[in-house]
Amino acid sequence: SELKRFGAQVYEQEATLKAYDGTPLEARNIIGSFNPDKDKRILLFAHWDTRPYSDHDPDPANHKKPLDGADDGASGVGALLEIARQMGMKAPEVGVDIIFFDAEDYGTPEFAKDRYNDTSDTWCLGSRFWGKNPHKPGYKAEFGILLDMVGAKDAVFYKEYISMKYAARYVDEVWEAARNLGYGKYFINANGGGVTDDHEAVIEETGIPCLDIINYDPNSENGFREHWHTQNDNMSNIDKNVLKAVGQTVLEVVYNR
Ligand code: AHN
Ligand code: ZN
């Protein structure tokens, strides 16, 4: 309803997907298109589901509890909704599709790894489904940008490995735009580790070069930040200055094309 309010053409895609443990997941991807008839398009995406497990919480009693997902999920959705609002007020030259993917974060939990396959394909189920069944057959975009965990204070966005492998020139364009806007303290001009995420599914299924803006520190213990997949992923960690830096950077890239 927000995307519609901002003037986007909205598509909803429903699918029953299969979780790591066989649970059927009633999933829904939400797509909002601006300038739907333009050939030259940019794809912006985030996952809107939140993880049903806090399996990295320091307290084992929390491992089976869902988390708020203020950063992991909602931050990307929030930034993209503000981007949509801006585009509703001033249409960009290019076409832009915003996709909110479902079922990204239902991957095999730590506590079940001995009972189930822990393969990377238990994550990113919604984006993989859309990649195989895009809302428009043969859908193409010049490139895509994933926003994942873009709201926490002290966020660092390194140049993620899969993004560099498939979309280096767009990574450099985004990071340069951020630097020029004064956001170089968040957008670190250095290579980071690789992360299995929705961008990989979209690249593999559609061939569209995609990059991931993700708060992932290759120098920390497991790469993810301390609140990741814990009960602490709540609003107390969110810094509006980080959301602003990411949103403004993406808008800069979109309006400069
Ligand atoms: C893996 O843990 C393999 N990928 C994590 C991708 C992710 C989870 N992004 C947000 N939550
Ligand atoms: Zn997650």
PDB file of C-alpha atoms and ligand atoms in Angstrom:
ATOM      1  CA  SER A   1       0.000   0.000   0.000  1.00  0.00           C
ATOM      2  CA  GLU A   2       2.913   2.380   0.603  1.00  0.00           C
ATOM      3  CA  LEU A   3       4.376   1.649  -2.833  1.00  0.00           C
ATOM      4  CA  LYS A   4       0.960   2.299  -4.392  1.00  0.00           C
ATOM      5  CA  ARG A   5       0.644   5.527  -2.414  1.00  0.00           C
ATOM      6  CA  PHE A   6       3.968   6.674  -3.934  1.00  0.00           C
ATOM      7  CA  GLY A   7       2.722   5.994  -7.447  1.00  0.00           C
ATOM      8  CA  ALA A   8       4.414   2.697  -8.208  1.00  0.00           C
ATOM      9  CA  GLN A   9       2.789  -0.032 -10.255  1.00  0.00           C
ATOM     10  CA  VAL A  10       2.604  -2.881  -7.779  1.00  0.00           C
ATOM     11  CA  TYR A  11       2.766  -6.611  -8.384  1.00  0.00           C
ATOM     12  CA  GLU A  12       2.363  -9.271  -5.731  1.00  0.00           C
ATOM     13  CA  GLN A  13       3.752 -12.709  -6.176  1.00  0.00           C
ATOM     14  CA  GLU A  14       2.712 -15.601  -3.974  1.00  0.00           C
ATOM     15  CA  ALA A  15       4.371 -18.983  -3.719  1.00  0.00           C
ATOM     16  CA  THR A  16       4.517 -21.918  -1.374  1.00  0.00           C
ATOM     17  CA  LEU A  17       8.204 -22.520  -0.746  1.00  0.00           C
ATOM     18  CA  LYS A  18       9.892 -25.300   1.163  1.00  0.00           C
ATOM     19  CA  ALA A  19      11.943 -24.539   4.271  1.00  0.00           C
ATOM     20  CA  TYR A  20      15.122 -26.414   5.315  1.00  0.00           C
ATOM     21  CA  ASP A  21      12.999 -28.771   7.477  1.00  0.00           C
ATOM     22  CA  GLY A  22      10.256 -29.296   4.911  1.00  0.00           C
ATOM     23  CA  THR A  23       7.878 -26.716   6.400  1.00  0.00           C
ATOM     24  CA  PRO A  24       5.758 -25.123   3.651  1.00  0.00           C
ATOM     25  CA  LEU A  25       6.266 -21.358   3.681  1.00  0.00           C
ATOM     26  CA  GLU A  26       3.457 -19.200   2.293  1.00  0.00           C
ATOM     27  CA  ALA A  27       5.673 -16.540   0.808  1.00  0.00           C
ATOM     28  CA  ARG A  28       4.910 -13.242  -0.872  1.00  0.00           C
ATOM     29  CA  ASN A  29       7.250 -11.037  -2.913  1.00  0.00           C
ATOM     30  CA  ILE A  30       6.164  -7.439  -3.423  1.00  0.00           C
ATOM     31  CA  ILE A  31       7.308  -5.508  -6.500  1.00  0.00           C
ATOM     32  CA  GLY A  32       6.856  -1.790  -7.145  1.00  0.00           C
ATOM     33  CA  SER A  33       7.749  -0.359 -10.563  1.00  0.00           C
ATOM     34  CA  PHE A  34       8.451   3.290 -11.371  1.00  0.00           C
ATOM     35  CA  ASN A  35       8.449   4.271 -15.058  1.00  0.00           C
ATOM     36  CA  PRO A  36       7.265   0.738 -15.890  1.00  0.00           C
ATOM     37  CA  ASP A  37       7.580   1.287 -19.667  1.00  0.00           C
ATOM     38  CA  LYS A  38      11.242   2.370 -19.724  1.00  0.00           C
ATOM     39  CA  ASP A  39      13.700  -0.164 -21.105  1.00  0.00           C
ATOM     40  CA  LYS A  40      16.657   1.054 -19.092  1.00  0.00           C
ATOM     41  CA  ARG A  41      15.995  -0.177 -15.556  1.00  0.00           C
ATOM     42  CA  ILE A  42      17.632  -0.398 -12.152  1.00  0.00           C
ATOM     43  CA  LEU A  43      16.575  -3.022  -9.616  1.00  0.00           C
ATOM     44  CA  LEU A  44      16.595  -2.204  -5.893  1.00  0.00           C
ATOM     45  CA  PHE A  45      15.798  -4.896  -3.340  1.00  0.00           C
ATOM     46  CA  ALA A  46      15.704  -5.949   0.301  1.00  0.00           C
ATOM     47  CA  HIS A  47      14.148  -8.816   2.240  1.00  0.00           C
ATOM     48  CA  TRP A  48      11.048  -8.044   4.263  1.00  0.00           C
ATOM     49  CA  ASP A  49      10.768 -11.243   6.289  1.00  0.00           C
ATOM     50  CA  THR A  50      12.461 -11.514   9.666  1.00  0.00           C
ATOM     51  CA  ARG A  51      14.215 -14.528  11.033  1.00  0.00           C
ATOM     52  CA  PRO A  52      12.037 -16.768  13.213  1.00  0.00           C
ATOM     53  CA  TYR A  53      15.090 -17.799  15.270  1.00  0.00           C
ATOM     54  CA  SER A  54      17.598 -15.855  17.366  1.00  0.00           C
ATOM     55  CA  ASP A  55      20.063 -18.689  16.968  1.00  0.00           C
ATOM     56  CA  HIS A  56      23.140 -16.504  17.525  1.00  0.00           C
ATOM     57  CA  ASP A  57      21.804 -15.026  20.769  1.00  0.00           C
ATOM     58  CA  PRO A  58      24.245 -15.413  23.691  1.00  0.00           C
ATOM     59  CA  ASP A  59      21.371 -16.878  25.749  1.00  0.00           C
ATOM     60  CA  PRO A  60      20.380 -20.345  24.457  1.00  0.00           C
ATOM     61  CA  ALA A  61      16.868 -19.811  25.881  1.00  0.00           C
ATOM     62  CA  ASN A  62      16.363 -17.300  23.063  1.00  0.00           C
ATOM     63  CA  HIS A  63      17.496 -19.475  20.188  1.00  0.00           C
ATOM     64  CA  LYS A  64      13.987 -20.436  19.074  1.00  0.00           C
ATOM     65  CA  LYS A  65      12.483 -16.970  19.488  1.00  0.00           C
ATOM     66  CA  PRO A  66      11.834 -14.703  16.514  1.00  0.00           C
ATOM     67  CA  LEU A  67      13.717 -11.417  16.405  1.00  0.00           C
ATOM     68  CA  ASP A  68      12.469  -7.902  15.651  1.00  0.00           C
ATOM     69  CA  GLY A  69      14.777  -7.589  12.658  1.00  0.00           C
ATOM     70  CA  ALA A  70      15.049  -3.822  12.917  1.00  0.00           C
ATOM     71  CA  ASP A  71      18.364  -4.069  11.072  1.00  0.00           C
ATOM     72  CA  ASP A  72      18.076  -7.510   9.448  1.00  0.00           C
ATOM     73  CA  GLY A  73      15.238  -6.879   7.090  1.00  0.00           C
ATOM     74  CA  ALA A  74      13.431  -3.729   8.174  1.00  0.00           C
ATOM     75  CA  SER A  75      16.325  -1.308   7.628  1.00  0.00           C
ATOM     76  CA  GLY A  76      16.525  -2.132   3.927  1.00  0.00           C
ATOM     77  CA  VAL A  77      12.754  -1.970   3.563  1.00  0.00           C
ATOM     78  CA  GLY A  78      12.660   1.378   5.378  1.00  0.00           C
ATOM     79  CA  ALA A  79      15.376   2.912   3.206  1.00  0.00           C
ATOM     80  CA  LEU A  80      13.697   1.640   0.026  1.00  0.00           C
ATOM     81  CA  LEU A  81      10.290   2.987   1.075  1.00  0.00           C
ATOM     82  CA  GLU A  82      11.804   6.433   1.553  1.00  0.00           C
ATOM     83  CA  ILE A  83      13.522   6.075  -1.835  1.00  0.00           C
ATOM     84  CA  ALA A  84      10.111   5.182  -3.288  1.00  0.00           C
ATOM     85  CA  ARG A  85       8.577   8.245  -1.648  1.00  0.00           C
ATOM     86  CA  GLN A  86      11.257  10.443  -3.211  1.00  0.00           C
ATOM     87  CA  MET A  87      10.721   8.911  -6.643  1.00  0.00           C
ATOM     88  CA  GLY A  88       6.991   9.514  -6.268  1.00  0.00           C
ATOM     89  CA  MET A  89       7.721  13.213  -5.858  1.00  0.00           C
ATOM     90  CA  LYS A  90      10.320  13.402  -8.648  1.00  0.00           C
ATOM     91  CA  ALA A  91      10.419  10.643 -11.232  1.00  0.00           C
ATOM     92  CA  PRO A  92      13.936   9.497 -12.209  1.00  0.00           C
ATOM     93  CA  GLU A  93      15.015   9.286 -15.875  1.00  0.00           C
ATOM     94  CA  VAL A  94      15.406   5.516 -15.729  1.00  0.00           C
ATOM     95  CA  GLY A  95      12.926   2.832 -14.782  1.00  0.00           C
ATOM     96  CA  VAL A  96      13.279   1.548 -11.225  1.00  0.00           C
ATOM     97  CA  ASP A  97      11.890  -1.641  -9.731  1.00  0.00           C
ATOM     98  CA  ILE A  98      11.830  -2.060  -5.981  1.00  0.00           C
ATOM     99  CA  ILE A  99      11.393  -5.621  -4.763  1.00  0.00           C
ATOM    100  CA  PHE A 100      10.726  -6.731  -1.218  1.00  0.00           C
ATOM    101  CA  PHE A 101      11.632 -10.412  -1.081  1.00  0.00           C
ATOM    102  CA  ASP A 102      10.138 -12.867   1.358  1.00  0.00           C
ATOM    103  CA  ALA A 103      11.744 -15.974   2.885  1.00  0.00           C
ATOM    104  CA  GLU A 104      15.343 -14.794   2.842  1.00  0.00           C
ATOM    105  CA  ASP A 105      16.030 -15.524   6.468  1.00  0.00           C
ATOM    106  CA  TYR A 106      14.640 -19.011   7.062  1.00  0.00           C
ATOM    107  CA  GLY A 107      17.985 -20.736   6.562  1.00  0.00           C
ATOM    108  CA  THR A 108      18.981 -23.778   8.629  1.00  0.00           C
ATOM    109  CA  PRO A 109      19.385 -22.636  12.246  1.00  0.00           C
ATOM    110  CA  GLU A 110      22.570 -23.389  14.184  1.00  0.00           C
ATOM    111  CA  PHE A 111      20.674 -25.676  16.575  1.00  0.00           C
ATOM    112  CA  ALA A 112      19.438 -27.894  13.723  1.00  0.00           C
ATOM    113  CA  LYS A 113      22.588 -28.151  11.662  1.00  0.00           C
ATOM    114  CA  ASP A 114      23.275 -31.700  12.800  1.00  0.00           C
ATOM    115  CA  ARG A 115      19.786 -32.830  11.713  1.00  0.00           C
ATOM    116  CA  TYR A 116      19.420 -31.020   8.392  1.00  0.00           C
ATOM    117  CA  ASN A 117      21.521 -30.135   5.436  1.00  0.00           C
ATOM    118  CA  ASP A 118      23.210 -26.830   5.985  1.00  0.00           C
ATOM    119  CA  THR A 119      23.586 -25.669   2.452  1.00  0.00           C
ATOM    120  CA  SER A 120      23.479 -22.089   1.283  1.00  0.00           C
ATOM    121  CA  ASP A 121      20.304 -22.881  -0.664  1.00  0.00           C
ATOM    122  CA  THR A 122      18.152 -22.866   2.466  1.00  0.00           C
ATOM    123  CA  TRP A 123      18.481 -19.039   2.438  1.00  0.00           C
ATOM    124  CA  CYS A 124      17.094 -16.538  -0.073  1.00  0.00           C
ATOM    125  CA  LEU A 125      14.098 -18.658  -1.099  1.00  0.00           C
ATOM    126  CA  GLY A 126      11.899 -15.718  -2.151  1.00  0.00           C
ATOM    127  CA  SER A 127      14.520 -14.106  -4.365  1.00  0.00           C
ATOM    128  CA  ARG A 128      15.385 -17.432  -5.965  1.00  0.00           C
ATOM    129  CA  PHE A 129      11.708 -18.009  -6.741  1.00  0.00           C
ATOM    130  CA  TRP A 130      11.385 -14.544  -8.302  1.00  0.00           C
ATOM    131  CA  GLY A 131      14.602 -15.098 -10.299  1.00  0.00           C
ATOM    132  CA  LYS A 132      13.093 -18.239 -11.801  1.00  0.00           C
ATOM    133  CA  ASN A 133       9.643 -16.598 -12.185  1.00  0.00           C
ATOM    134  CA  PRO A 134      10.097 -12.845 -12.635  1.00  0.00           C
ATOM    135  CA  HIS A 135       6.957 -10.666 -12.458  1.00  0.00           C
ATOM    136  CA  LYS A 136       7.510  -9.926 -16.172  1.00  0.00           C
ATOM    137  CA  PRO A 137       8.804 -12.802 -18.327  1.00  0.00           C
ATOM    138  CA  GLY A 138      12.342 -12.103 -19.528  1.00  0.00           C
ATOM    139  CA  TYR A 139      12.737  -9.237 -17.056  1.00  0.00           C
ATOM    140  CA  LYS A 140      16.063  -7.407 -17.366  1.00  0.00           C
ATOM    141  CA  ALA A 141      17.712  -4.555 -15.516  1.00  0.00           C
ATOM    142  CA  GLU A 142      21.106  -2.981 -16.129  1.00  0.00           C
ATOM    143  CA  PHE A 143      22.106  -3.797 -12.561  1.00  0.00           C
ATOM    144  CA  GLY A 144      20.698  -4.382  -9.102  1.00  0.00           C
ATOM    145  CA  ILE A 145      21.419  -3.115  -5.594  1.00  0.00           C
ATOM    146  CA  LEU A 146      20.562  -5.131  -2.473  1.00  0.00           C
ATOM    147  CA  LEU A 147      20.212  -3.319   0.860  1.00  0.00           C
ATOM    148  CA  ASP A 148      20.750  -5.749   3.737  1.00  0.00           C
ATOM    149  CA  MET A 149      21.388  -4.586   7.292  1.00  0.00           C
ATOM    150  CA  VAL A 150      21.833  -0.923   6.459  1.00  0.00           C
ATOM    151  CA  GLY A 151      20.570   0.662   9.679  1.00  0.00           C
ATOM    152  CA  ALA A 152      22.867  -0.081  12.602  1.00  0.00           C
ATOM    153  CA  LYS A 153      25.101   2.459  14.274  1.00  0.00           C
ATOM    154  CA  ASP A 154      28.772   2.071  13.345  1.00  0.00           C
ATOM    155  CA  ALA A 155      27.844   0.189  10.178  1.00  0.00           C
ATOM    156  CA  VAL A 156      30.632  -0.657   7.769  1.00  0.00           C
ATOM    157  CA  PHE A 157      29.964  -1.522   4.144  1.00  0.00           C
ATOM    158  CA  TYR A 158      32.923  -3.222   2.537  1.00  0.00           C
ATOM    159  CA  LYS A 159      32.991  -4.145  -1.156  1.00  0.00           C
ATOM    160  CA  GLU A 160      31.417  -7.586  -0.864  1.00  0.00           C
ATOM    161  CA  TYR A 161      33.128 -10.403  -2.770  1.00  0.00           C
ATOM    162  CA  ILE A 162      30.267 -11.722  -4.975  1.00  0.00           C
ATOM    163  CA  SER A 163      29.307  -8.129  -5.805  1.00  0.00           C
ATOM    164  CA  MET A 164      32.883  -7.461  -6.945  1.00  0.00           C
ATOM    165  CA  LYS A 165      33.000 -10.659  -8.946  1.00  0.00           C
ATOM    166  CA  TYR A 166      29.866  -9.877 -10.980  1.00  0.00           C
ATOM    167  CA  ALA A 167      29.232  -6.136 -10.668  1.00  0.00           C
ATOM    168  CA  ALA A 168      32.545  -4.420  -9.877  1.00  0.00           C
ATOM    169  CA  ARG A 169      31.911  -1.326 -11.970  1.00  0.00           C
ATOM    170  CA  TYR A 170      28.590  -0.704 -10.213  1.00  0.00           C
ATOM    171  CA  VAL A 171      30.156  -1.304  -6.796  1.00  0.00           C
ATOM    172  CA  ASP A 172      32.788   1.296  -7.622  1.00  0.00           C
ATOM    173  CA  GLU A 173      30.092   3.712  -8.837  1.00  0.00           C
ATOM    174  CA  VAL A 174      28.063   3.354  -5.619  1.00  0.00           C
ATOM    175  CA  TRP A 175      31.076   3.597  -3.312  1.00  0.00           C
ATOM    176  CA  GLU A 176      32.356   6.652  -5.192  1.00  0.00           C
ATOM    177  CA  ALA A 177      28.952   8.335  -4.912  1.00  0.00           C
ATOM    178  CA  ALA A 178      28.992   7.640  -1.163  1.00  0.00           C
ATOM    179  CA  ARG A 179      32.507   9.045  -0.801  1.00  0.00           C
ATOM    180  CA  ASN A 180      31.532  12.202  -2.706  1.00  0.00           C
ATOM    181  CA  LEU A 181      28.555  12.693  -0.382  1.00  0.00           C
ATOM    182  CA  GLY A 182      30.822  12.430   2.661  1.00  0.00           C
ATOM    183  CA  TYR A 183      29.839   8.896   3.640  1.00  0.00           C
ATOM    184  CA  GLY A 184      33.256   7.288   3.224  1.00  0.00           C
ATOM    185  CA  LYS A 185      33.318   6.318   6.900  1.00  0.00           C
ATOM    186  CA  TYR A 186      30.485   3.856   6.262  1.00  0.00           C
ATOM    187  CA  PHE A 187      31.314   2.846   2.684  1.00  0.00           C
ATOM    188  CA  ILE A 188      34.821   1.473   3.144  1.00  0.00           C
ATOM    189  CA  ASN A 189      36.947   1.513   0.013  1.00  0.00           C
ATOM    190  CA  ALA A 190      38.297  -2.005   0.522  1.00  0.00           C
ATOM    191  CA  ASN A 191      37.304  -5.533  -0.359  1.00  0.00           C
ATOM    192  CA  GLY A 192      35.260  -7.543   2.148  1.00  0.00           C
ATOM    193  CA  GLY A 193      34.301 -11.182   2.465  1.00  0.00           C
ATOM    194  CA  GLY A 194      31.610 -12.943   0.466  1.00  0.00           C
ATOM    195  CA  VAL A 195      28.065 -13.300   1.798  1.00  0.00           C
ATOM    196  CA  THR A 196      25.339 -15.678   0.602  1.00  0.00           C
ATOM    197  CA  ASP A 197      22.480 -13.273   0.119  1.00  0.00           C
ATOM    198  CA  ASP A 198      19.613 -12.346  -2.220  1.00  0.00           C
ATOM    199  CA  HIS A 199      21.957 -10.711  -4.731  1.00  0.00           C
ATOM    200  CA  GLU A 200      23.622 -14.067  -5.402  1.00  0.00           C
ATOM    201  CA  ALA A 201      20.257 -15.740  -6.135  1.00  0.00           C
ATOM    202  CA  VAL A 202      19.263 -12.927  -8.514  1.00  0.00           C
ATOM    203  CA  ILE A 203      22.641 -13.035 -10.294  1.00  0.00           C
ATOM    204  CA  GLU A 204      22.495 -16.810 -10.674  1.00  0.00           C
ATOM    205  CA  GLU A 205      18.891 -16.963 -11.860  1.00  0.00           C
ATOM    206  CA  THR A 206      18.714 -13.875 -14.123  1.00  0.00           C
ATOM    207  CA  GLY A 207      22.288 -12.896 -15.027  1.00  0.00           C
ATOM    208  CA  ILE A 208      21.622  -9.333 -13.825  1.00  0.00           C
ATOM    209  CA  PRO A 209      24.803  -7.996 -12.170  1.00  0.00           C
ATOM    210  CA  CYS A 210      23.921  -7.191  -8.556  1.00  0.00           C
ATOM    211  CA  LEU A 211      25.735  -5.815  -5.545  1.00  0.00           C
ATOM    212  CA  ASP A 212      25.068  -6.058  -1.824  1.00  0.00           C
ATOM    213  CA  ILE A 213      25.305  -3.119   0.544  1.00  0.00           C
ATOM    214  CA  ILE A 214      25.661  -5.119   3.763  1.00  0.00           C
ATOM    215  CA  ASN A 215      27.006  -4.394   7.220  1.00  0.00           C
ATOM    216  CA  TYR A 216      29.570  -7.145   7.293  1.00  0.00           C
ATOM    217  CA  ASP A 217      33.067  -6.728   8.702  1.00  0.00           C
ATOM    218  CA  PRO A 218      35.611  -9.173   7.274  1.00  0.00           C
ATOM    219  CA  ASN A 219      37.926  -8.382  10.210  1.00  0.00           C
ATOM    220  CA  SER A 220      35.452  -9.487  12.904  1.00  0.00           C
ATOM    221  CA  GLU A 221      34.943 -12.994  14.223  1.00  0.00           C
ATOM    222  CA  ASN A 222      32.182 -14.352  11.962  1.00  0.00           C
ATOM    223  CA  GLY A 223      31.845 -11.227   9.827  1.00  0.00           C
ATOM    224  CA  PHE A 224      28.343 -10.362  10.996  1.00  0.00           C
ATOM    225  CA  ARG A 225      27.819  -7.696  13.634  1.00  0.00           C
ATOM    226  CA  GLU A 226      27.125  -8.431  17.263  1.00  0.00           C
ATOM    227  CA  HIS A 227      23.334  -8.011  17.140  1.00  0.00           C
ATOM    228  CA  TRP A 228      23.001 -10.286  14.101  1.00  0.00           C
ATOM    229  CA  HIS A 229      20.416 -13.038  14.638  1.00  0.00           C
ATOM    230  CA  THR A 230      20.027 -12.112  18.302  1.00  0.00           C
ATOM    231  CA  GLN A 231      17.192 -10.583  20.351  1.00  0.00           C
ATOM    232  CA  ASN A 232      19.246  -7.404  20.268  1.00  0.00           C
ATOM    233  CA  ASP A 233      18.422  -6.749  16.608  1.00  0.00           C
ATOM    234  CA  ASN A 234      15.905  -4.115  17.645  1.00  0.00           C
ATOM    235  CA  MET A 235      15.412  -0.372  17.336  1.00  0.00           C
ATOM    236  CA  SER A 236      18.013   0.359  20.034  1.00  0.00           C
ATOM    237  CA  ASN A 237      20.691  -0.417  17.432  1.00  0.00           C
ATOM    238  CA  ILE A 238      19.285   1.707  14.627  1.00  0.00           C
ATOM    239  CA  ASP A 239      20.964   4.985  13.681  1.00  0.00           C
ATOM    240  CA  LYS A 240      19.023   7.216  11.316  1.00  0.00           C
ATOM    241  CA  ASN A 241      22.279   8.745  10.067  1.00  0.00           C
ATOM    242  CA  VAL A 242      23.285   5.365   8.633  1.00  0.00           C
ATOM    243  CA  LEU A 243      19.887   4.911   6.965  1.00  0.00           C
ATOM    244  CA  LYS A 244      20.246   8.396   5.523  1.00  0.00           C
ATOM    245  CA  ALA A 245      23.747   7.717   4.190  1.00  0.00           C
ATOM    246  CA  VAL A 246      22.594   4.585   2.389  1.00  0.00           C
ATOM    247  CA  GLY A 247      19.334   6.036   1.075  1.00  0.00           C
ATOM    248  CA  GLN A 248      20.930   9.223  -0.174  1.00  0.00           C
ATOM    249  CA  THR A 249      23.770   7.299  -1.848  1.00  0.00           C
ATOM    250  CA  VAL A 250      21.352   5.029  -3.710  1.00  0.00           C
ATOM    251  CA  LEU A 251      19.234   8.017  -4.776  1.00  0.00           C
ATOM    252  CA  GLU A 252      22.361   9.768  -6.049  1.00  0.00           C
ATOM    253  CA  VAL A 253      23.186   6.770  -8.242  1.00  0.00           C
ATOM    254  CA  VAL A 254      19.591   6.466  -9.513  1.00  0.00           C
ATOM    255  CA  TYR A 255      19.114  10.161 -10.354  1.00  0.00           C
ATOM    256  CA  ASN A 256      22.525  10.399 -12.047  1.00  0.00           C
ATOM    257  CA  ARG A 257      21.545   7.912 -14.766  1.00  0.00           C
TER     258      ARG A 257
HETATM  259  C1  AHN B   1      24.253 -16.836   5.623  1.00  0.00           C
HETATM  260  O1  AHN B   1      24.224 -16.836   6.830  1.00  0.00           O
HETATM  261  C2  AHN B   1      24.818 -17.942   4.840  1.00  0.00           C
HETATM  262  N1  AHN B   1      23.773 -15.827   4.918  1.00  0.00           N
HETATM  263  C3  AHN B   1      23.152 -14.753   5.587  1.00  0.00           C
HETATM  264  C4  AHN B   1      22.422 -13.861   4.714  1.00  0.00           C
HETATM  265  C5  AHN B   1      21.585 -13.038   5.582  1.00  0.00           C
HETATM  266  C6  AHN B   1      20.932 -13.480   6.694  1.00  0.00           C
HETATM  267  N2  AHN B   1      21.336 -11.769   5.465  1.00  0.00           N
HETATM  268  C7  AHN B   1      20.564 -11.412   6.443  1.00  0.00           C
HETATM  269  N3  AHN B   1      20.316 -12.411   7.207  1.00  0.00           N
HETATM  270 ZN    ZN B   2      19.353 -12.638   8.779  1.00  0.00          ZN
END
